[in-house]
Amino acid sequence: MKLHESVRKVIRQFGANVLSEKRLLFILSDFSAFDEYPAMRQVIEAIVEDGSGKEISRLFLNDDTDWCRSYAQNLRKSLSEKKHFRRDLAGYAVDSILFGLGLQNSVTEPSDHGFDPIDHGSGAGSRGAGAGAPQPGGAPSGGPQAPGGAGNGSGPAPGGSAAPGGGSAPSGNGGGPSFRMKWIAAAVLLAGVFAIGRCACSPSVEKHAAAPRESPSIVERQPAAVSSDAVDHTGQYEYEQGEKYYYGRGVDRNYARAFKWYRKAADKGHKDAEYRIGWMWERGLGVPTNDSRAVEWYRKAAAHGNKDAQSRIEILDPQCSGQTDAGQQPGQCEYELGEKYYNGYEVNGNDRKALDWYMKAAEKGNSEAEYKIGWMYEHGYGVTRIYGIALRWYRKAAEHGNQDAQDGIERVVKLIQESR
């Protein structure tokens, strides 16, 4: 299935929020979405990991479709100019997401099926002898040369066809008898080195052959050593059985059975199974909805290294529950948590987490948070810099009485005029 069709199917099945979760990559892989253009996996992964997918889904779910398209346009540039992905891959990734959300009716697919997603520049591959930088299609340009080659690392001509007789000879005597004699001498030298190597190695071979039977016992112990690797995959079979029933792969979808298999895998410490159990408690899939149990399992998964689990904990764990806003603005607790992450008070600074908390405070009408969101969009902290969205948030903050918002409005209006 093509990537853009798979993205649409995933969004319809799991909702737009799936764009912010790493499981998107696994689901798309299940749909064989990366088979045609393998390099697209790396581009989609970058979109998920840097929070761009989360921002797109947020704008879409808030019915800000115009800003969603504007953000997507900036994301195309960011992927190709800042992250150095090929333009055709960056464009196809963003088009696929917009297509999946129903904001675009057509997409432009990549120009080739290459494995290399990075744009190495037009001069890559001709930087001197043996540069070997891969071209957009993924084929190295500085590989071994055909006899008679110029020796500048340029490789065969486009299309891969060599001239009859093993390539075009350079000017002078490059294709003459002396050149051939050099190749013959090199071949003889290599054969001699190989023969000497065999002679040098043969005594050790004879020693092993004549040695007592200690060596077989070493071989017999190998499986025990290899089995230590299997610890990393403990519960993998049970987890895959759970996935089978969860997605209905080759069987009827059955969340109750999926839950049982995940639980067996989780009992063996499988972090993805622990995450999935938390997800099922949160969503009420095969079990009743129970946020406290979901958080319990997400904490286990996070402790074992599942990266998605921590974000779910922060969403579900009511850090501001039970706190009143008496004498303060609504959403003051959420705003202060945003300030913690923004300034790095008692926690590691994290603009994306700060923005999440500011958004929660802004949903309650907190003007300080609205101003701070405008500030982050103006300066590109945690999000792509978009002056139009910054202006919108400054205006919201001004309507709710924020005294600094008017300065922000004037500043951004000026920036917008200068950029035209």
PDB file of N, CA and C in Angstrom, residues 7-15 18 23 27 31 246-247 253 255:
ATOM      1  N   VAL A   7      -1.303   6.286   5.440  1.00  0.00           N
ATOM      2  CA  VAL A   7      -1.468   7.332   6.451  1.00  0.00           C
ATOM      3  C   VAL A   7      -2.946   7.664   6.629  1.00  0.00           C
ATOM      4  N   ARG A   8      -3.669   7.746   5.523  1.00  0.00           N
ATOM      5  CA  ARG A   8      -5.110   8.035   5.625  1.00  0.00           C
ATOM      6  C   ARG A   8      -5.827   6.927   6.393  1.00  0.00           C
ATOM      7  N   LYS A   9      -5.468   5.690   6.096  1.00  0.00           N
ATOM      8  CA  LYS A   9      -6.113   4.560   6.772  1.00  0.00           C
ATOM      9  C   LYS A   9      -5.806   4.578   8.271  1.00  0.00           C
ATOM     10  N   VAL A  10      -4.562   4.872   8.623  1.00  0.00           N
ATOM     11  CA  VAL A  10      -4.171   4.910  10.036  1.00  0.00           C
ATOM     12  C   VAL A  10      -4.913   6.019  10.778  1.00  0.00           C
ATOM     13  N   ILE A  11      -4.987   7.196  10.180  1.00  0.00           N
ATOM     14  CA  ILE A  11      -5.658   8.320  10.831  1.00  0.00           C
ATOM     15  C   ILE A  11      -7.144   8.040  11.011  1.00  0.00           C
ATOM     16  N   ARG A  12      -7.762   7.416  10.014  1.00  0.00           N
ATOM     17  CA  ARG A  12      -9.179   7.077  10.144  1.00  0.00           C
ATOM     18  C   ARG A  12      -9.408   6.052  11.247  1.00  0.00           C
ATOM     19  N   GLN A  13      -8.444   5.159  11.422  1.00  0.00           N
ATOM     20  CA  GLN A  13      -8.611   4.097  12.408  1.00  0.00           C
ATOM     21  C   GLN A  13      -8.252   4.545  13.825  1.00  0.00           C
ATOM     22  N   PHE A  14      -7.187   5.359  13.954  1.00  0.00           N
ATOM     23  CA  PHE A  14      -6.676   5.701  15.284  1.00  0.00           C
ATOM     24  C   PHE A  14      -6.849   7.172  15.649  1.00  0.00           C
ATOM     25  N   GLY A  15      -7.263   8.006  14.696  1.00  0.00           N
ATOM     26  CA  GLY A  15      -7.413   9.427  14.983  1.00  0.00           C
ATOM     27  C   GLY A  15      -6.155  10.212  14.659  1.00  0.00           C
ATOM     28  N   VAL A  18      -2.497  10.099  16.388  1.00  0.00           N
ATOM     29  CA  VAL A  18      -1.503   9.060  16.117  1.00  0.00           C
ATOM     30  C   VAL A  18      -0.271   9.655  15.425  1.00  0.00           C
ATOM     31  N   ARG A  23       4.315   4.844  17.582  1.00  0.00           N
ATOM     32  CA  ARG A  23       3.689   3.627  17.071  1.00  0.00           C
ATOM     33  C   ARG A  23       3.222   3.812  15.625  1.00  0.00           C
ATOM     34  N   ILE A  27       2.842   0.866  12.775  1.00  0.00           N
ATOM     35  CA  ILE A  27       1.585   0.594  12.070  1.00  0.00           C
ATOM     36  C   ILE A  27       1.794   0.744  10.563  1.00  0.00           C
ATOM     37  N   PHE A  31       1.473  -1.985   7.318  1.00  0.00           N
ATOM     38  CA  PHE A  31       0.748  -1.782   6.055  1.00  0.00           C
ATOM     39  C   PHE A  31       1.681  -1.810   4.844  1.00  0.00           C
ATOM     40  N   TYR A 246      -4.653  -7.953  18.497  1.00  0.00           N
ATOM     41  CA  TYR A 246      -4.983  -6.529  18.607  1.00  0.00           C
ATOM     42  C   TYR A 246      -5.346  -5.948  17.233  1.00  0.00           C
ATOM     43  N   TYR A 247      -4.542  -6.295  16.222  1.00  0.00           N
ATOM     44  CA  TYR A 247      -4.760  -5.745  14.884  1.00  0.00           C
ATOM     45  C   TYR A 247      -5.613  -6.654  13.992  1.00  0.00           C
ATOM     46  N   ARG A 253     -10.086  -9.912  15.079  1.00  0.00           N
ATOM     47  CA  ARG A 253      -9.620  -9.003  16.127  1.00  0.00           C
ATOM     48  C   ARG A 253     -10.339  -9.320  17.434  1.00  0.00           C
ATOM     49  N   TYR A 255      -9.759  -7.982  21.408  1.00  0.00           N
ATOM     50  CA  TYR A 255      -8.980  -7.216  22.382  1.00  0.00           C
ATOM     51  C   TYR A 255      -8.761  -7.979  23.682  1.00  0.00           C
TER      52      TYR A 255
END
